Amino acid sequence: KAEKSLGIKSALKKIKKYSNEINYAADIFDVDPNGIASVIFQEKYHGIFAEAKDALSLMIDFGIRDSSPSTRSYGLAEMQLGLAAEIWGLDLNAPGTNKKAYNLLMDDKTSIALIAAYIKINENEIGQRLYGADAAGAHNMGGESYKKVLNGEKEKSKIAKRSEKYQKAINDALNGKIDTRRDDER
C-alpha cells in the first residue's frame, strides 16, 4: 500500500509540475485539462516502476532504430511510437521515424501536447467530449474500443480504470495541491 501511495503521489506531483502546460494544451486542442492530467496519472500511477519501464523498453531494443517495434510506449504519455509519429504527421515508413517519435515522447511538454491531440482524435472518433477518467480510458483503449465501453458493450481495461477514483486528487494537483486520497475517502 505504501508503494502504491508513493506512485500516486509521484503521478500527482508530475501533474502539479506541468499544470501550466496541461492547461495550455487543453486550450489549444479544446479538450478537458482533467482528461490530460488523468492520462498522466494513469500512466505514471506506479511511480518509479513507470519510469523504469521506459528504460527497460529502450534496453530491450538496444536504442531506438528503424527496426524497433512501433508499438512500444514511452514518455509521460506512455504512447506508442507509431501513434505519436502518426499524430505528429511523420511518415511512418521514412528512415528515422521511430527515433523522431521517441524524442517527441521523451520531451514532457511535447508529450503533453500529444496527449491532448489524441484526446481530440478520440473525441472525434467517439462523437462526444471526453472528461477526466473517460479521456484517460480512451487514451488507453483507443477511441473505437472505448466507444464500446461508453455504450455498455465492453468492460474497461484495468489500466483505463486507474484514474477513476482519483478525479478530485487529479483536479487538486492541477490547482497546485497534492492530496493522495481517493474520492471516496474525502
Short mmCIF file of N, CA, C and O in Angstrom, two decimals, residues 65-134:
data_model
loop_
_atom_site.label_atom_id
_atom_site.label_comp_id
_atom_site.label_asym_id
_atom_site.label_seq_id
_atom_site.Cartn_x
_atom_site.Cartn_y
_atom_site.Cartn_z
N ARG A 65 15.69 2.30 -33.10
CA ARG A 65 16.14 2.19 -34.50
C ARG A 65 14.91 2.05 -35.39
O ARG A 65 13.79 1.91 -34.91
N ASP A 66 15.14 2.02 -36.67
CA ASP A 66 14.03 1.82 -37.62
C ASP A 66 13.35 0.48 -37.39
O ASP A 66 12.15 0.35 -37.61
N SER A 67 14.10 -0.50 -36.91
CA SER A 67 13.53 -1.83 -36.69
C SER A 67 12.87 -1.99 -35.32
O SER A 67 12.29 -3.03 -35.03
N SER A 68 12.92 -0.95 -34.48
CA SER A 68 12.28 -1.02 -33.16
C SER A 68 10.77 -1.17 -33.34
O SER A 68 10.19 -0.57 -34.25
N PRO A 69 10.14 -1.94 -32.47
CA PRO A 69 8.68 -2.08 -32.57
C PRO A 69 7.99 -0.73 -32.39
O PRO A 69 8.24 -0.04 -31.40
N SER A 70 7.15 -0.35 -33.33
CA SER A 70 6.45 0.93 -33.22
C SER A 70 5.33 0.87 -32.19
O SER A 70 4.69 1.87 -31.90
N THR A 71 5.14 -0.32 -31.60
CA THR A 71 4.11 -0.48 -30.57
C THR A 71 4.65 -0.26 -29.16
O THR A 71 3.89 -0.31 -28.20
N ARG A 72 5.94 0.00 -29.02
CA ARG A 72 6.50 0.29 -27.69
C ARG A 72 6.04 1.68 -27.26
O ARG A 72 5.99 2.61 -28.06
N SER A 73 5.73 1.82 -25.98
CA SER A 73 5.23 3.08 -25.43
C SER A 73 6.30 3.74 -24.57
O SER A 73 7.00 3.06 -23.82
N TYR A 74 6.36 5.08 -24.67
CA TYR A 74 7.38 5.83 -23.93
C TYR A 74 6.82 7.15 -23.42
O TYR A 74 5.79 7.63 -23.87
N GLY A 75 7.58 7.73 -22.50
CA GLY A 75 7.37 9.10 -22.07
C GLY A 75 6.20 9.32 -21.13
O GLY A 75 5.56 8.38 -20.66
N LEU A 76 5.95 10.58 -20.87
CA LEU A 76 4.88 10.98 -19.97
C LEU A 76 3.53 10.46 -20.45
O LEU A 76 2.67 10.10 -19.66
N ALA A 77 3.36 10.38 -21.76
CA ALA A 77 2.10 9.90 -22.34
C ALA A 77 2.01 8.39 -22.39
O ALA A 77 0.93 7.85 -22.56
N GLU A 78 3.15 7.70 -22.24
CA GLU A 78 3.20 6.24 -22.46
C GLU A 78 2.45 5.91 -23.75
O GLU A 78 1.58 5.05 -23.79
N MET A 79 2.84 6.62 -24.80
CA MET A 79 2.20 6.47 -26.10
C MET A 79 3.10 5.65 -27.01
O MET A 79 4.33 5.76 -26.94
N GLN A 80 2.49 4.85 -27.86
CA GLN A 80 3.25 4.04 -28.80
C GLN A 80 3.97 4.93 -29.82
O GLN A 80 3.43 5.96 -30.24
N LEU A 81 5.16 4.50 -30.19
CA LEU A 81 5.96 5.26 -31.16
C LEU A 81 5.17 5.53 -32.45
O LEU A 81 5.16 6.65 -32.96
N GLY A 82 4.51 4.51 -32.97
CA GLY A 82 3.76 4.64 -34.22
C GLY A 82 2.61 5.64 -34.11
O GLY A 82 2.38 6.44 -35.02
N LEU A 83 1.91 5.61 -32.97
CA LEU A 83 0.81 6.54 -32.77
C LEU A 83 1.33 7.97 -32.66
O LEU A 83 0.77 8.90 -33.26
N ALA A 84 2.41 8.16 -31.90
CA ALA A 84 2.99 9.50 -31.77
C ALA A 84 3.43 10.03 -33.13
O ALA A 84 3.18 11.19 -33.47
N ALA A 85 4.05 9.17 -33.93
CA ALA A 85 4.50 9.58 -35.27
C ALA A 85 3.31 9.96 -36.13
O ALA A 85 3.34 10.98 -36.84
N GLU A 86 2.26 9.16 -36.07
CA GLU A 86 1.06 9.43 -36.86
C GLU A 86 0.41 10.76 -36.46
O GLU A 86 0.07 11.57 -37.32
N ILE A 87 0.26 11.00 -35.15
CA ILE A 87 -0.33 12.24 -34.67
C ILE A 87 0.51 13.44 -35.09
O ILE A 87 -0.01 14.47 -35.48
N TRP A 88 1.83 13.30 -35.01
CA TRP A 88 2.74 14.40 -35.34
C TRP A 88 2.86 14.60 -36.85
O TRP A 88 3.44 15.57 -37.31
N GLY A 89 2.32 13.67 -37.62
CA GLY A 89 2.35 13.80 -39.07
C GLY A 89 3.64 13.31 -39.71
O GLY A 89 3.98 13.72 -40.82
N LEU A 90 4.34 12.43 -39.02
CA LEU A 90 5.58 11.87 -39.57
C LEU A 90 5.26 10.71 -40.50
O LEU A 90 4.29 9.98 -40.28
N ASP A 91 6.07 10.52 -41.50
CA ASP A 91 5.94 9.41 -42.42
C ASP A 91 6.39 8.14 -41.70
O ASP A 91 7.56 8.00 -41.36
N LEU A 92 5.46 7.22 -41.48
CA LEU A 92 5.76 6.01 -40.72
C LEU A 92 6.79 5.11 -41.41
O LEU A 92 7.43 4.29 -40.75
N ASN A 93 6.97 5.27 -42.71
CA ASN A 93 7.91 4.44 -43.45
C ASN A 93 9.26 5.09 -43.67
O ASN A 93 10.18 4.46 -44.20
N ALA A 94 9.39 6.34 -43.29
CA ALA A 94 10.65 7.07 -43.52
C ALA A 94 11.71 6.64 -42.50
O ALA A 94 11.40 6.38 -41.33
N PRO A 95 12.96 6.54 -42.95
CA PRO A 95 14.05 6.21 -42.02
C PRO A 95 14.11 7.24 -40.88
O PRO A 95 13.93 8.43 -41.10
N GLY A 96 14.33 6.75 -39.68
CA GLY A 96 14.49 7.63 -38.52
C GLY A 96 13.19 8.04 -37.84
O GLY A 96 13.21 8.76 -36.85
N THR A 97 12.04 7.57 -38.35
CA THR A 97 10.76 7.98 -37.77
C THR A 97 10.61 7.51 -36.33
O THR A 97 10.15 8.27 -35.47
N ASN A 98 10.98 6.28 -36.04
CA ASN A 98 10.87 5.78 -34.66
C ASN A 98 11.69 6.63 -33.70
O ASN A 98 11.24 6.95 -32.60
N LYS A 99 12.88 7.01 -34.10
CA LYS A 99 13.75 7.84 -33.25
C LYS A 99 13.14 9.22 -33.06
O LYS A 99 13.14 9.76 -31.96
N LYS A 100 12.58 9.80 -34.12
CA LYS A 100 11.92 11.11 -34.00
C LYS A 100 10.73 11.02 -33.06
O LYS A 100 10.54 11.90 -32.21
N ALA A 101 9.93 9.98 -33.20
CA ALA A 101 8.76 9.80 -32.33
C ALA A 101 9.21 9.62 -30.88
O ALA A 101 8.60 10.19 -29.97
N TYR A 102 10.26 8.85 -30.68
CA TYR A 102 10.80 8.65 -29.33
C TYR A 102 11.23 9.99 -28.72
O TYR A 102 10.90 10.29 -27.57
N ASN A 103 11.94 10.79 -29.49
CA ASN A 103 12.39 12.08 -28.99
C ASN A 103 11.22 13.00 -28.64
O ASN A 103 11.27 13.74 -27.66
N LEU A 104 10.16 12.95 -29.44
CA LEU A 104 8.96 13.73 -29.14
C LEU A 104 8.34 13.28 -27.82
O LEU A 104 7.97 14.11 -26.98
N LEU A 105 8.25 11.97 -27.63
CA LEU A 105 7.63 11.43 -26.42
C LEU A 105 8.46 11.67 -25.17
O LEU A 105 7.91 11.79 -24.08
N MET A 106 9.77 11.73 -25.32
CA MET A 106 10.63 11.91 -24.16
C MET A 106 10.72 13.37 -23.72
O MET A 106 11.23 13.67 -22.65
N ASP A 107 10.21 14.29 -24.54
CA ASP A 107 10.09 15.69 -24.13
C ASP A 107 8.73 15.84 -23.47
O ASP A 107 7.70 15.71 -24.14
N ASP A 108 8.70 16.10 -22.17
CA ASP A 108 7.44 16.10 -21.43
C ASP A 108 6.42 17.09 -21.98
O ASP A 108 5.23 16.78 -22.06
N LYS A 109 6.85 18.25 -22.39
CA LYS A 109 5.90 19.25 -22.91
C LYS A 109 5.29 18.78 -24.23
O LYS A 109 4.09 18.95 -24.47
N THR A 110 6.11 18.20 -25.08
CA THR A 110 5.59 17.66 -26.35
C THR A 110 4.68 16.47 -26.08
O THR A 110 3.65 16.30 -26.73
N SER A 111 5.05 15.66 -25.11
CA SER A 111 4.25 14.50 -24.73
C SER A 111 2.85 14.95 -24.28
O SER A 111 1.84 14.34 -24.63
N ILE A 112 2.79 16.05 -23.53
CA ILE A 112 1.50 16.60 -23.09
C ILE A 112 0.67 17.04 -24.30
O ILE A 112 -0.53 16.78 -24.36
N ALA A 113 1.32 17.67 -25.26
CA ALA A 113 0.62 18.09 -26.49
C ALA A 113 0.10 16.87 -27.25
O ALA A 113 -1.02 16.89 -27.78
N LEU A 114 0.88 15.80 -27.29
CA LEU A 114 0.45 14.58 -27.96
C LEU A 114 -0.76 13.96 -27.25
O LEU A 114 -1.68 13.45 -27.89
N ILE A 115 -0.76 14.00 -25.92
CA ILE A 115 -1.92 13.51 -25.16
C ILE A 115 -3.16 14.30 -25.55
O ILE A 115 -4.22 13.74 -25.84
N ALA A 116 -3.03 15.63 -25.54
CA ALA A 116 -4.17 16.49 -25.87
C ALA A 116 -4.67 16.22 -27.29
O ALA A 116 -5.88 16.12 -27.52
N ALA A 117 -3.75 16.09 -28.23
CA ALA A 117 -4.14 15.81 -29.62
C ALA A 117 -4.85 14.48 -29.72
O ALA A 117 -5.85 14.36 -30.44
N TYR A 118 -4.37 13.47 -28.99
CA TYR A 118 -5.00 12.15 -29.04
C TYR A 118 -6.38 12.17 -28.40
O TYR A 118 -7.31 11.49 -28.86
N ILE A 119 -6.55 12.94 -27.33
CA ILE A 119 -7.89 13.09 -26.74
C ILE A 119 -8.85 13.66 -27.77
O ILE A 119 -9.96 13.18 -27.94
N LYS A 120 -8.40 14.69 -28.50
CA LYS A 120 -9.25 15.31 -29.53
C LYS A 120 -9.58 14.30 -30.63
O LYS A 120 -10.72 14.22 -31.09
N ILE A 121 -8.60 13.51 -31.04
CA ILE A 121 -8.84 12.47 -32.04
C ILE A 121 -9.89 11.47 -31.54
O ILE A 121 -10.82 11.11 -32.26
N ASN A 122 -9.73 11.05 -30.28
CA ASN A 122 -10.69 10.10 -29.70
C ASN A 122 -12.08 10.72 -29.58
O ASN A 122 -13.08 10.05 -29.83
N GLU A 123 -12.15 11.99 -29.19
CA GLU A 123 -13.45 12.66 -29.12
C GLU A 123 -14.14 12.66 -30.48
O GLU A 123 -15.34 12.39 -30.58
N ASN A 124 -13.38 12.97 -31.51
CA ASN A 124 -13.95 13.00 -32.87
C ASN A 124 -14.40 11.61 -33.29
O ASN A 124 -15.45 11.46 -33.92
N GLU A 125 -13.61 10.59 -32.95
CA GLU A 125 -13.96 9.22 -33.31
C GLU A 125 -15.20 8.73 -32.56
O GLU A 125 -16.06 8.06 -33.12
N ILE A 126 -15.28 9.08 -31.29
CA ILE A 126 -16.40 8.64 -30.45
C ILE A 126 -17.64 9.49 -30.71
O ILE A 126 -18.76 9.02 -30.59
N GLY A 127 -17.42 10.76 -31.03
CA GLY A 127 -18.55 11.66 -31.29
C GLY A 127 -19.05 12.39 -30.07
O GLY A 127 -20.19 12.83 -30.03
N GLN A 128 -18.20 12.51 -29.05
CA GLN A 128 -18.58 13.27 -27.85
C GLN A 128 -17.33 13.74 -27.13
O GLN A 128 -16.25 13.20 -27.31
N ARG A 129 -17.51 14.77 -26.30
CA ARG A 129 -16.42 15.30 -25.49
C ARG A 129 -16.10 14.29 -24.39
O ARG A 129 -17.00 13.65 -23.84
N LEU A 130 -14.83 14.14 -24.09
CA LEU A 130 -14.38 13.22 -23.05
C LEU A 130 -13.79 14.01 -21.89
O LEU A 130 -12.94 14.87 -22.09
N TYR A 131 -14.24 13.70 -20.70
CA TYR A 131 -13.78 14.38 -19.49
C TYR A 131 -13.05 13.40 -18.59
O TYR A 131 -13.40 12.23 -18.51
N GLY A 132 -12.06 13.91 -17.87
CA GLY A 132 -11.38 13.17 -16.82
C GLY A 132 -11.04 11.73 -17.16
O GLY A 132 -10.32 11.45 -18.12
N ALA A 133 -11.58 10.82 -16.35
CA ALA A 133 -11.27 9.40 -16.48
C ALA A 133 -11.69 8.82 -17.82
O ALA A 133 -11.06 7.87 -18.31
N ASP A 134 -12.73 9.38 -18.45
CA ASP A 134 -13.12 8.88 -19.77
C ASP A 134 -12.07 9.21 -20.83
O ASP A 134 -11.79 8.40 -21.72
#
